[in-house]
PDB file of C-alpha atoms and ligand atoms in Angstrom:
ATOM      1  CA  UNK F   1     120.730 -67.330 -39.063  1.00  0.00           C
ATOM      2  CA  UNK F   2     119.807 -68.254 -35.226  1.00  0.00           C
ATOM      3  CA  UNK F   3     123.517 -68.721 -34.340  1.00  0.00           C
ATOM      4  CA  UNK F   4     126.170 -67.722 -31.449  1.00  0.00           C
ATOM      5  CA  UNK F   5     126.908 -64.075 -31.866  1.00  0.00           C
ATOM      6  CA  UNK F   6     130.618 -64.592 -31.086  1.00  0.00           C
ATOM      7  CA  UNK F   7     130.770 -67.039 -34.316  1.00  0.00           C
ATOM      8  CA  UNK F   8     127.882 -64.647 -36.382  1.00  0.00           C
ATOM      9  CA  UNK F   9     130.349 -61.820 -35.630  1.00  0.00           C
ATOM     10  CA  UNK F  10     133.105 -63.494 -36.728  1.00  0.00           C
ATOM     11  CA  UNK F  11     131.567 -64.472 -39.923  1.00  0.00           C
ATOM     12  CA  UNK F  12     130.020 -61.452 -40.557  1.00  0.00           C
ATOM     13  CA  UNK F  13     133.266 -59.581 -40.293  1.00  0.00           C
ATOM     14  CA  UNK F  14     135.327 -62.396 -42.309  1.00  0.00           C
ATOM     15  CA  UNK F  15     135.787 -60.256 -44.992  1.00  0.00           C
ATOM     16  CA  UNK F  16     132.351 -61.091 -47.132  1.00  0.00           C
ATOM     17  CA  UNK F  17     129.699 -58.606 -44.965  1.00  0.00           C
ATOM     18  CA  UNK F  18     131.349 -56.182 -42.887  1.00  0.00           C
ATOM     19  CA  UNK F  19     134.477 -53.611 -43.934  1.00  0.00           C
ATOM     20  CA  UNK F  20     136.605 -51.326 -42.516  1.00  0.00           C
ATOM     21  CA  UNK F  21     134.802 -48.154 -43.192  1.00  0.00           C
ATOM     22  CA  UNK F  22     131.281 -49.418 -42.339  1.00  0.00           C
ATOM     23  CA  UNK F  23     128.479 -48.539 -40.505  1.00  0.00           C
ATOM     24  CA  UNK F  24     127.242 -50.937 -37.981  1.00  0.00           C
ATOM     25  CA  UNK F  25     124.058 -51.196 -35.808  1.00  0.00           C
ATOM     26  CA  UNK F  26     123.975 -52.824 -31.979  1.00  0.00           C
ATOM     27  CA  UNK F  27     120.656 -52.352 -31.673  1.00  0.00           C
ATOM     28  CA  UNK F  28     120.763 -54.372 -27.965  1.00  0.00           C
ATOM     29  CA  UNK F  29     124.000 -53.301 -26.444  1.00  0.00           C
ATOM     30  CA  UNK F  30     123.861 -54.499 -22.777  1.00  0.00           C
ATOM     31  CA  UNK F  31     127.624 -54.876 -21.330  1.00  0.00           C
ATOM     32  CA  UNK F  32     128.832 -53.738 -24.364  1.00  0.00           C
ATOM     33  CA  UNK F  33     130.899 -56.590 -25.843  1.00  0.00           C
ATOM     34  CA  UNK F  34     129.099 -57.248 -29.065  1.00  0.00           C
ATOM     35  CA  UNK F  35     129.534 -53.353 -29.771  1.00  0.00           C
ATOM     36  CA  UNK F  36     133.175 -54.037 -29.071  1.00  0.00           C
ATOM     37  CA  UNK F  37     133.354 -56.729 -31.158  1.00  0.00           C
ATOM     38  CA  UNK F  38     131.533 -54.453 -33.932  1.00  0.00           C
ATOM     39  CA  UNK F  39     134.032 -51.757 -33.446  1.00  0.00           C
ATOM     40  CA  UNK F  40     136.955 -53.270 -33.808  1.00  0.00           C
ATOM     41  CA  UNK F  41     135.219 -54.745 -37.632  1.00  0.00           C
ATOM     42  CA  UNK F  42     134.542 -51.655 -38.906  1.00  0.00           C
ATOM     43  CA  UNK F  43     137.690 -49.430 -37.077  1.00  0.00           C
ATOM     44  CA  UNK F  44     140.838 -48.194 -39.342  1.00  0.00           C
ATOM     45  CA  UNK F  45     142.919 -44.841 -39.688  1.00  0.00           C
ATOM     46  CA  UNK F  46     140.157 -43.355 -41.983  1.00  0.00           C
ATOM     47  CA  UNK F  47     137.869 -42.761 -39.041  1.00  0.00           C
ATOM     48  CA  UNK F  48     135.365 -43.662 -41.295  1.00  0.00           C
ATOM     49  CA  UNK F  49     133.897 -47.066 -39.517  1.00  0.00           C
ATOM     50  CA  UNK F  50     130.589 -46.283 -37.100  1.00  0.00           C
ATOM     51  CA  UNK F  51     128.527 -48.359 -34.554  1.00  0.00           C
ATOM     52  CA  UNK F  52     125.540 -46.752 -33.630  1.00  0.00           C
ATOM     53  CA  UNK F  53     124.607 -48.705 -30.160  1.00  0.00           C
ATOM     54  CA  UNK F  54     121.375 -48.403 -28.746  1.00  0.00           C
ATOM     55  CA  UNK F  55     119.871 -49.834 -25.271  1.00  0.00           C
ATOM     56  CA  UNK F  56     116.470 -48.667 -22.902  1.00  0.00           C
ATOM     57  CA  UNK F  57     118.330 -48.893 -19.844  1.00  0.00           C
ATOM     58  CA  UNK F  58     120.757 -46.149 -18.549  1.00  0.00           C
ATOM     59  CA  UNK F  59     122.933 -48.974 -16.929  1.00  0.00           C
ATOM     60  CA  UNK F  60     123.252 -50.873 -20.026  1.00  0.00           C
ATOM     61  CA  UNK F  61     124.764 -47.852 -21.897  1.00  0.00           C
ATOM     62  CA  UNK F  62     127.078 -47.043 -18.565  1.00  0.00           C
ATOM     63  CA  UNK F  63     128.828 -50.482 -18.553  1.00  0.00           C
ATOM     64  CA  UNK F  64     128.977 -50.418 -23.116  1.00  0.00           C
ATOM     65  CA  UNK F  65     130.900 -46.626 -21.978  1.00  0.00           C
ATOM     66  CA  UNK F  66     132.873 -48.069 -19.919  1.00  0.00           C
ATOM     67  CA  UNK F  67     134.061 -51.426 -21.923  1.00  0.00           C
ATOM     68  CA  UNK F  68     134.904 -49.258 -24.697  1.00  0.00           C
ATOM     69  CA  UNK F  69     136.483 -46.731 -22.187  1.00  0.00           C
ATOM     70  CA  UNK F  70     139.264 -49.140 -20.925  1.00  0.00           C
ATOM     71  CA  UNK F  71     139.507 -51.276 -24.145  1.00  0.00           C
ATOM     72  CA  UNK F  72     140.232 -48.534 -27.093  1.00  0.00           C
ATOM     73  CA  UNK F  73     142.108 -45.639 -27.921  1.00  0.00           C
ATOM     74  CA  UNK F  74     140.825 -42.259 -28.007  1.00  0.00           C
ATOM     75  CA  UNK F  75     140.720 -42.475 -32.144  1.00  0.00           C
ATOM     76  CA  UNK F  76     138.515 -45.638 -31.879  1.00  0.00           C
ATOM     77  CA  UNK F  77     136.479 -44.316 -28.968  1.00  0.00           C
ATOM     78  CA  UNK F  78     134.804 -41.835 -31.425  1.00  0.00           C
ATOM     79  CA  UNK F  79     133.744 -44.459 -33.821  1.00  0.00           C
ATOM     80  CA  UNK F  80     131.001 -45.843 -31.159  1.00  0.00           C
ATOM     81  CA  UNK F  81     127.889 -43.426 -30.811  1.00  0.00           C
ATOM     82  CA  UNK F  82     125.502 -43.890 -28.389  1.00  0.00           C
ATOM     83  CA  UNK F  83     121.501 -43.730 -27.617  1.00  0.00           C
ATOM     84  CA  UNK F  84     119.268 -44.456 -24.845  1.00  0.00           C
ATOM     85  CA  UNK F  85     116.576 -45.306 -27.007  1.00  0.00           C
ATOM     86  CA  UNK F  86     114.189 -48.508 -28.253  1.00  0.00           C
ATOM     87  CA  UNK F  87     115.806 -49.918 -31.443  1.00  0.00           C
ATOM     88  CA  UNK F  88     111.913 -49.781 -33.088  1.00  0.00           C
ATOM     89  CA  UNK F  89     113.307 -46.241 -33.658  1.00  0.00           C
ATOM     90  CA  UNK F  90     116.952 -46.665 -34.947  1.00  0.00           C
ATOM     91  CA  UNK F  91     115.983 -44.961 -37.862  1.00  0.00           C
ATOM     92  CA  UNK F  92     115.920 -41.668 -35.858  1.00  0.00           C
ATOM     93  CA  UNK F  93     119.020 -41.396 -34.139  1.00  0.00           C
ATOM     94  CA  UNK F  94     120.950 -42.779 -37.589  1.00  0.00           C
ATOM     95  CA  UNK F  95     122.594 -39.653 -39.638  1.00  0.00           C
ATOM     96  CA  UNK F  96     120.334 -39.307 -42.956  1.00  0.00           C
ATOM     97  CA  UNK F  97     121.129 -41.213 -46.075  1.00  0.00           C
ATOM     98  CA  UNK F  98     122.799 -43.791 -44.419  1.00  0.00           C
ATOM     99  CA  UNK F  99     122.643 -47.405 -44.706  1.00  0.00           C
ATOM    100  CA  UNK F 100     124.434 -50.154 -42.917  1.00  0.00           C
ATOM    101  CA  UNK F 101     126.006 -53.225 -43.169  1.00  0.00           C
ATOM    102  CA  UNK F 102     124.919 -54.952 -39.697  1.00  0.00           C
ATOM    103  CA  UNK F 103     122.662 -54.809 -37.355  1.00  0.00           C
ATOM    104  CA  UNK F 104     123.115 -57.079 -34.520  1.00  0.00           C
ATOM    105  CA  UNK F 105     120.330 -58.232 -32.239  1.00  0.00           C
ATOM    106  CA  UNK F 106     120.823 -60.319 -28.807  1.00  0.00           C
ATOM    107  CA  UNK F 107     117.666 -60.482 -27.320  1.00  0.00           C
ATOM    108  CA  UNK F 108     116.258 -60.915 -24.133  1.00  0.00           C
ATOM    109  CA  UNK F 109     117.802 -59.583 -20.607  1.00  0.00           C
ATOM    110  CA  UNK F 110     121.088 -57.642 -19.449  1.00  0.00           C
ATOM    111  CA  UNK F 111     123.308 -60.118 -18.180  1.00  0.00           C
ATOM    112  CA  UNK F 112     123.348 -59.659 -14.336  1.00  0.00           C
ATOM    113  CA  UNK F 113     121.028 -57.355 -14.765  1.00  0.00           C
ATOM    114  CA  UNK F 114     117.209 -56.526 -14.096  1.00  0.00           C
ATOM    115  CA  UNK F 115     115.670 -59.714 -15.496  1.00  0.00           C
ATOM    116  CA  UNK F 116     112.344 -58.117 -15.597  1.00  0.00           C
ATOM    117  CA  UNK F 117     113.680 -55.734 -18.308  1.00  0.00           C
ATOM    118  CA  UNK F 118     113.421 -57.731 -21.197  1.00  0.00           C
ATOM    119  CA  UNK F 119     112.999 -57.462 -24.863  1.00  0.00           C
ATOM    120  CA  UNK F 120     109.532 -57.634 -26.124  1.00  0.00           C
ATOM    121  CA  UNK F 121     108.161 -59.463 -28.745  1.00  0.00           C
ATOM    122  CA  UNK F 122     106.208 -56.296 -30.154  1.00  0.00           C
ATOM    123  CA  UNK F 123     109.124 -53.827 -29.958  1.00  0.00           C
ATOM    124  CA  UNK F 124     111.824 -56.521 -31.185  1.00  0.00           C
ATOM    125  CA  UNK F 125     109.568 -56.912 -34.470  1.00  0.00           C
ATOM    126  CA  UNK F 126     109.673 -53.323 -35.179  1.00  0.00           C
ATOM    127  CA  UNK F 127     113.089 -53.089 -34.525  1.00  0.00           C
ATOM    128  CA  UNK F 128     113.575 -56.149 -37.306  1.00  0.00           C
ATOM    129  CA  UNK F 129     110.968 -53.473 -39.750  1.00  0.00           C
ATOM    130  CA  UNK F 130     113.280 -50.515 -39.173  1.00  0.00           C
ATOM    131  CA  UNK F 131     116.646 -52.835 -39.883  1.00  0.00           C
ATOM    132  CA  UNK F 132     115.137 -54.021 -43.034  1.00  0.00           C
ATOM    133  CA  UNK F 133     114.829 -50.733 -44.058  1.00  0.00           C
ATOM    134  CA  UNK F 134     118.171 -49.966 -43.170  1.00  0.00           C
ATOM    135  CA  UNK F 135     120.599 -52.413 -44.086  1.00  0.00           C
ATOM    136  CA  UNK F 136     122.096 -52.141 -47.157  1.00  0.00           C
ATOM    137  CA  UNK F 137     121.776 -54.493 -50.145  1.00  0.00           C
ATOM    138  CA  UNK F 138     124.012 -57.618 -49.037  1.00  0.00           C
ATOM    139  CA  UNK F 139     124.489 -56.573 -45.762  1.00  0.00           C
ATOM    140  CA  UNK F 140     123.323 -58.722 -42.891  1.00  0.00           C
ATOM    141  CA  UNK F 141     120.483 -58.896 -39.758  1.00  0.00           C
ATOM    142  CA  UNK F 142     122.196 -61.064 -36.972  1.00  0.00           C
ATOM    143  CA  UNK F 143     119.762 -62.166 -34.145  1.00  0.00           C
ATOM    144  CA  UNK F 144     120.451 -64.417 -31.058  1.00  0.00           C
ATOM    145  CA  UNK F 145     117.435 -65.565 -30.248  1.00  0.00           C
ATOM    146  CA  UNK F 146     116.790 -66.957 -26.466  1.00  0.00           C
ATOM    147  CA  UNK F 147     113.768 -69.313 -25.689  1.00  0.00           C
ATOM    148  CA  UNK F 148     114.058 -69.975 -21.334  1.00  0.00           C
ATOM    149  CA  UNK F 149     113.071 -67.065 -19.705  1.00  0.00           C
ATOM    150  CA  UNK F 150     109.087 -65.892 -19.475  1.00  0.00           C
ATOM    151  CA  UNK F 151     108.514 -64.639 -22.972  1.00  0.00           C
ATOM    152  CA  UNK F 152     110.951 -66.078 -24.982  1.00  0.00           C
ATOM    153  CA  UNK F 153     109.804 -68.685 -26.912  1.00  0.00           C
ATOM    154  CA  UNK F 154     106.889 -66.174 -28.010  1.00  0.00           C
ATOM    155  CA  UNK F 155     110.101 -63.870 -29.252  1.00  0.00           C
ATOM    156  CA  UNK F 156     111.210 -66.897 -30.633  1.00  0.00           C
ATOM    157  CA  UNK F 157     108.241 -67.388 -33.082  1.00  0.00           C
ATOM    158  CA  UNK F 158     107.737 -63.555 -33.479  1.00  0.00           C
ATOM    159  CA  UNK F 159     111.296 -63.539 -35.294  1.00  0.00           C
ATOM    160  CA  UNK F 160     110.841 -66.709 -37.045  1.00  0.00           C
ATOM    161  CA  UNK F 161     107.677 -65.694 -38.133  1.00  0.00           C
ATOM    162  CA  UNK F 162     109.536 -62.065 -39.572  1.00  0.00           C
ATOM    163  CA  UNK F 163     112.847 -64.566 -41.057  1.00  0.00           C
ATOM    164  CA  UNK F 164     109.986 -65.852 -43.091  1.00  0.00           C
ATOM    165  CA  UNK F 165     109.245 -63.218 -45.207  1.00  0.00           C
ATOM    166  CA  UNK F 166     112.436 -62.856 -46.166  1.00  0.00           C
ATOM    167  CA  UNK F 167     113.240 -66.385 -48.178  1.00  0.00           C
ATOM    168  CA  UNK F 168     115.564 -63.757 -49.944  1.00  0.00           C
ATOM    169  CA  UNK F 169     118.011 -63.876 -47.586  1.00  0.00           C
ATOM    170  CA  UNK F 170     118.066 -67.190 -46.527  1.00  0.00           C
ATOM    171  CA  UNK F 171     119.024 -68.378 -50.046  1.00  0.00           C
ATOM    172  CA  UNK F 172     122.343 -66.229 -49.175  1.00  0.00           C
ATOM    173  CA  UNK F 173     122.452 -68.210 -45.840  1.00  0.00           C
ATOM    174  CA  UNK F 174     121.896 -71.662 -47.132  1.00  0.00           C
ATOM    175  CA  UNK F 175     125.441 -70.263 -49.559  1.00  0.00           C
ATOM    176  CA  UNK F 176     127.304 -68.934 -45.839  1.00  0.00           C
ATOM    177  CA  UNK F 177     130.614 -70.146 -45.078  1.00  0.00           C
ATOM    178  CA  UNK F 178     129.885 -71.358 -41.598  1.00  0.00           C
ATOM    179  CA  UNK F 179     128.300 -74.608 -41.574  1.00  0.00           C
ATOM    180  CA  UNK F 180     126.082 -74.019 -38.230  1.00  0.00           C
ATOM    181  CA  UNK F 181     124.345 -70.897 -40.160  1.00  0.00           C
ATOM    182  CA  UNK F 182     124.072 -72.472 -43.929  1.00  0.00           C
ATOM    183  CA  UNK F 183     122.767 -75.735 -42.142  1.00  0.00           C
ATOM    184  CA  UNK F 184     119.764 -73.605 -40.274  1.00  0.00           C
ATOM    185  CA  UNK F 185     118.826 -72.056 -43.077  1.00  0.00           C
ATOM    186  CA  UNK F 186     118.313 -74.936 -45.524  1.00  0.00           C
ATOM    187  CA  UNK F 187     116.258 -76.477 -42.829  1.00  0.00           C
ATOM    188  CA  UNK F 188     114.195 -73.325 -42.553  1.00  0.00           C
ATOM    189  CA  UNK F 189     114.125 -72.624 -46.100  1.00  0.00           C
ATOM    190  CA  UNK F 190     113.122 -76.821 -46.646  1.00  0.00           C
ATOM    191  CA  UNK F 191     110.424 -76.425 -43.828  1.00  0.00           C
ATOM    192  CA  UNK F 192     109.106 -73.210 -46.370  1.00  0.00           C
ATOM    193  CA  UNK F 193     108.908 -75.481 -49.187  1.00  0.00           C
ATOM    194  CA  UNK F 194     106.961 -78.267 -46.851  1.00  0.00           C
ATOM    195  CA  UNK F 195     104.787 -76.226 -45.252  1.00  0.00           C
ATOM    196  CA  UNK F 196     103.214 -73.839 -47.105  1.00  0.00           C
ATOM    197  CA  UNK F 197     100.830 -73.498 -49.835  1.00  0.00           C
ATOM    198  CA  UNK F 198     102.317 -74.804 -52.942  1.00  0.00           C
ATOM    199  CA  UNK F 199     101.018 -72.259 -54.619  1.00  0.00           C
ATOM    200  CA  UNK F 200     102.637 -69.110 -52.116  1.00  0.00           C
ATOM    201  CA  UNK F 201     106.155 -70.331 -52.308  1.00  0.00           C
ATOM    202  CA  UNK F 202     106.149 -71.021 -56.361  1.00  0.00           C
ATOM    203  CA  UNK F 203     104.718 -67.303 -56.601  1.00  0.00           C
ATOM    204  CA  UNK F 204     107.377 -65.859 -53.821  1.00  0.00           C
ATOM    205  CA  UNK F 205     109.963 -67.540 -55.531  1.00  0.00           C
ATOM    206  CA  UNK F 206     109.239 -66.593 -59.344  1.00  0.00           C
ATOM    207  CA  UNK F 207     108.842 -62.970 -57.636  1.00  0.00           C
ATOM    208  CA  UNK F 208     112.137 -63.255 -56.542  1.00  0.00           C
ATOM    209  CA  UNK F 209     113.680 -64.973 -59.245  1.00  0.00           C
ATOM    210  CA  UNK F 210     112.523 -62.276 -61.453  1.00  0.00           C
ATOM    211  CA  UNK F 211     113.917 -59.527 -59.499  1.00  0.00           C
ATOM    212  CA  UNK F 212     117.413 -61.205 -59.479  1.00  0.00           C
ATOM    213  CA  UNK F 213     116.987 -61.396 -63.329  1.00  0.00           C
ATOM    214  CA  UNK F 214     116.772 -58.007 -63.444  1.00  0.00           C
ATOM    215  CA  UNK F 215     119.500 -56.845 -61.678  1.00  0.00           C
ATOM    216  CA  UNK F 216     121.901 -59.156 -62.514  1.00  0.00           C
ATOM    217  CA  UNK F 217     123.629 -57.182 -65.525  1.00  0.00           C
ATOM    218  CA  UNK F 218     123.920 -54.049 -63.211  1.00  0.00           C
ATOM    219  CA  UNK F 219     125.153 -56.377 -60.255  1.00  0.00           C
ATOM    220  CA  UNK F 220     128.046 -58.342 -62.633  1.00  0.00           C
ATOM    221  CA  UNK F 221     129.359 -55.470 -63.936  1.00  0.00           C
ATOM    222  CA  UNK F 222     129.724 -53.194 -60.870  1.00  0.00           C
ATOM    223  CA  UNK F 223     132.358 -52.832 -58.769  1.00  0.00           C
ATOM    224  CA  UNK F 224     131.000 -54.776 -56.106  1.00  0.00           C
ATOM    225  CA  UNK F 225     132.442 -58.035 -55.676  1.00  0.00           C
ATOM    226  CA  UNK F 226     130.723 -58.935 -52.688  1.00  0.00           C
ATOM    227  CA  UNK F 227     127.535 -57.785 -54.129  1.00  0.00           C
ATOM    228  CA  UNK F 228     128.186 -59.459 -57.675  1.00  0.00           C
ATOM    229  CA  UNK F 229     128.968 -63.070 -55.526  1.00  0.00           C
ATOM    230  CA  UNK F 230     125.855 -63.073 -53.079  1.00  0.00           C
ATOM    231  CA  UNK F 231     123.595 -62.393 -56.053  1.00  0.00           C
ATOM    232  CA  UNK F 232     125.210 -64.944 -57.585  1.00  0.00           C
ATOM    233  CA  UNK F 233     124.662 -67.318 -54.594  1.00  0.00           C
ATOM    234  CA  UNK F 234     121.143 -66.412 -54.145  1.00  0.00           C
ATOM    235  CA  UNK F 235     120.238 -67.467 -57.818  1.00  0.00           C
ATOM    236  CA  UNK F 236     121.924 -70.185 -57.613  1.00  0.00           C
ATOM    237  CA  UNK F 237     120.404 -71.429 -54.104  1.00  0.00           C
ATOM    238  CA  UNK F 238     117.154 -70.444 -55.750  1.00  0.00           C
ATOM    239  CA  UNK F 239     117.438 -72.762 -58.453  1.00  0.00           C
ATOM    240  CA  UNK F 240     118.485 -75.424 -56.525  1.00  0.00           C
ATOM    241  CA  UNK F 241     115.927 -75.678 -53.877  1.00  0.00           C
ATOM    242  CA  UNK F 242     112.969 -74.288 -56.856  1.00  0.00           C
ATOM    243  CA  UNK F 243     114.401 -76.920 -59.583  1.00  0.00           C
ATOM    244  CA  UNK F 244     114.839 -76.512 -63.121  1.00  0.00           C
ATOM    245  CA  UNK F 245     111.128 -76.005 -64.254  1.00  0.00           C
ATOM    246  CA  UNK F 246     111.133 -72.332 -62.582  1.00  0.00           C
ATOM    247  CA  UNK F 247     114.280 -71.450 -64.652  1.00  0.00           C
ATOM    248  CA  UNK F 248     113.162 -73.125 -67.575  1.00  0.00           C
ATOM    249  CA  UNK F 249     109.254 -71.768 -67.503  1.00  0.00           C
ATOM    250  CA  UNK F 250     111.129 -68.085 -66.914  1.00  0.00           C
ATOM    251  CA  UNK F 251     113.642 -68.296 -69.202  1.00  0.00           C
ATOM    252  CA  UNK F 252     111.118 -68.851 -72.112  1.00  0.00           C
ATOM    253  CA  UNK F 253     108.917 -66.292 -71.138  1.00  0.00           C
ATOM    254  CA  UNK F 254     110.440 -63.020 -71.843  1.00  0.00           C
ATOM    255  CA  UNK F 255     113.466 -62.548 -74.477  1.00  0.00           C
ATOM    256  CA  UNK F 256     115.496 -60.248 -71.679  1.00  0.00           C
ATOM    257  CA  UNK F 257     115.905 -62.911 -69.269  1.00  0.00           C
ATOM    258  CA  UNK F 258     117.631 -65.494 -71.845  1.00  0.00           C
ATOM    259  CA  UNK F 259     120.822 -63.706 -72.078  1.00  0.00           C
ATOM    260  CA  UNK F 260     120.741 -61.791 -68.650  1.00  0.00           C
ATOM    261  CA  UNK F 261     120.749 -65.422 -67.401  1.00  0.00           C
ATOM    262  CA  UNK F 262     123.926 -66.896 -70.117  1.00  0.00           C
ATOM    263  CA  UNK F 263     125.861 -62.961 -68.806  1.00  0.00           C
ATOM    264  CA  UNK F 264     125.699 -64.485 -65.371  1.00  0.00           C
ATOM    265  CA  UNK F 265     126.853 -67.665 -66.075  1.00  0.00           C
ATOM    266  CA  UNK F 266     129.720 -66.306 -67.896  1.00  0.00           C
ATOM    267  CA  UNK F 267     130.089 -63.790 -65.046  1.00  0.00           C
ATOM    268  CA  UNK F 268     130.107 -66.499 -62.219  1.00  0.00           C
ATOM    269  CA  UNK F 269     132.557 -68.588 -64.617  1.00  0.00           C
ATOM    270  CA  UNK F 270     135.793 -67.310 -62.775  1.00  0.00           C
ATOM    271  CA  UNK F 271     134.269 -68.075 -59.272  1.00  0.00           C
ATOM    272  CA  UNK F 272     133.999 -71.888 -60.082  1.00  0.00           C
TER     273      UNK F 272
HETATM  274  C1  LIG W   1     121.106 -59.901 -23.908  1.00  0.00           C
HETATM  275  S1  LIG W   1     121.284 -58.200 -23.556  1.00  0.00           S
HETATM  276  C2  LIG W   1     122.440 -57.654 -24.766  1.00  0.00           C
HETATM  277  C3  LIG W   1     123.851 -58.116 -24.561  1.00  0.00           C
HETATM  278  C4  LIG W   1     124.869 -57.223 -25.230  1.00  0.00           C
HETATM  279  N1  LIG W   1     124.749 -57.203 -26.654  1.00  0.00           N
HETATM  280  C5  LIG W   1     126.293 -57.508 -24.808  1.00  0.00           C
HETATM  281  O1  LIG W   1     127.178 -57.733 -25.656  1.00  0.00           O
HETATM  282  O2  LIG W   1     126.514 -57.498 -23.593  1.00  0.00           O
HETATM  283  C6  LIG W   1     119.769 -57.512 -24.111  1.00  0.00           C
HETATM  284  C7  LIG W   1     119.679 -56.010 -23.928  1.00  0.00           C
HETATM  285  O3  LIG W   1     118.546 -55.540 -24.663  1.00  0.00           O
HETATM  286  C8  LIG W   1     118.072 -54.381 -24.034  1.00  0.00           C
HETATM  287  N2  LIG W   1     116.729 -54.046 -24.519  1.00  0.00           N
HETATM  288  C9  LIG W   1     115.542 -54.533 -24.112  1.00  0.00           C
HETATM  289  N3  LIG W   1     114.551 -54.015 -24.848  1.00  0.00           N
HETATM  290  C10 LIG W   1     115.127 -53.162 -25.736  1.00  0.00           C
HETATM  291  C11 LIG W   1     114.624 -52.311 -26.766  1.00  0.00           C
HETATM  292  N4  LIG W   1     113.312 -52.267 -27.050  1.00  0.00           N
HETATM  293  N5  LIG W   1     115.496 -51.560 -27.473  1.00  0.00           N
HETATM  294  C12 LIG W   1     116.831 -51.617 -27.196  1.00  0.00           C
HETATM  295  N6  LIG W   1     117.365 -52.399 -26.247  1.00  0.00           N
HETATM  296  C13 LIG W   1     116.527 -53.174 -25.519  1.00  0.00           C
HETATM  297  C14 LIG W   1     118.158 -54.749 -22.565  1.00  0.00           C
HETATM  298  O4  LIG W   1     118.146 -53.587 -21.759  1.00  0.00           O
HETATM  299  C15 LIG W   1     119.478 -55.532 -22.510  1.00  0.00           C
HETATM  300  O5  LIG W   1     120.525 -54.708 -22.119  1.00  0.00           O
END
């Protein structure tokens, strides 16, 4: 979750998250290398792959143009798109009816830059709001996160704050292939259990639980593999951190759920 971007890029594009074809957010672009990075994830001969990079400052944008000036071809140079505006609004400058796989936050200043024009803790959590409602289902919000200049730490807790809303997610992270990221999360995800009201957690989790249920016939017998295997992760990171009682008290309670829950073992089967 709150991991290097070079190594969050990496996994992200590892084959699970982000495609050749996609649609990818840089919603802090700054020099311009994690748009790069992005580009060369989602670039291929169908032309189809798109980063939509956004910064405040002019300058920012002038040194991402000229990265991706002197480090791709003509054909990938199209792929990048970019706007001078405040990622609270990346909904706006995104085509219609599009959703994306990743959207890729590194917060704070431009490196050797203005250190006075930083992200804000305000802005950044609207920015998070918009990218929830535009990633697509699996896809991923990546966020480097830094505490030591004026303001920081405050970001810090803002987006920490915002990650813990989502316990849906982090039972995919607690599942991800790099250790540093599946580590952070069951900490997070343990300090959830700890720390709040019994009560909230047990009724977040049977919320989610329940939604899961639901979708899971839809979800195993799609097309989707990597769809059908982070469902399958989430439930089963769910039951492990909720225990048996949540599966067992659910299970009982409504005659769907029974054998939506034996279709998904039989449809996680080949996985194991
Ligand atoms: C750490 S830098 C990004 C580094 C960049 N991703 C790279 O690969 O070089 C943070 C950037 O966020 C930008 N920024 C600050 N507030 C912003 C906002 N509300 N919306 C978009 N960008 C913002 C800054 O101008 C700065 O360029």
């Amino acid at each position: 979750m709150f991991c290097p971007t070079s190594k969050r890029r990496q996994d992200a594009g590892s084959g699970n998250v982000v495609q050749k074809g996609d649609a990818v957010i840089d919603a802090t672009c700054g020099n311009g290398y994690d748009t790069l990075a992005m580009l060369k994830m989602v670039a291929d001969r169908s032309q189809k792959g798109r980063v939509y990079a956004l910064d405040l400052q002019d300058v920012a944008l002038q040194n991402t143009r000229s990265l991706l000036d002197e480090s791709l071809d003509d054909n990938e140079k199209e792929l990048a798109e970019l706007f001078a505006t405040c990622h609270s609004k990346m909904e706006e400058v995104l085509p219609r009816n599009i959703t994306v796989r990743l959207v890729a936050f590194n917060l704070g200043y431009l490196p050797g830059g203005d250190k006075t024009m930083i992200t804000k803790s305000e802005t950044t959590l609207l920015g998070l709001e918009a990218a929830e409602r535009v990633v697509a289902p699996g896809g991923l919000i990546s966020l480097l996160v830094y505490v030591g200049h004026p303001g920081g730490r405050e970001e810090f807790e803002t987006v920490q704050a915002f990650a813990s809303r989502l316990p849906e997610c982090l039972f995919v992270l607690v599942c991800d292939d790099f250790e540093e990221v599946s580590e952070a999360a069951q900490v997070f995800l343990g300090d959830q259990f700890l720390s709040r009201g019994k009560h909230d957690i047990k009724h977040d989790v049977a919320q989610i639980f329940s939604r899961l249920m639901k979708k899971l016939p839809n979800v195993v017998l799609g097309s989707e593999e990597a769809l059908a295997i982070s469902h399958a992760q989430k439930l089963l990171a769910l039951i492990y951190f909720s225990g048996p009682r949540l599966v067992k008290d659910h299970l009982l309670q409504s005659p769907v759920c029974a054998p939506s829950f034996f279709f998904f073992l039989l449809g996680i089967v080949p996985y194991l």
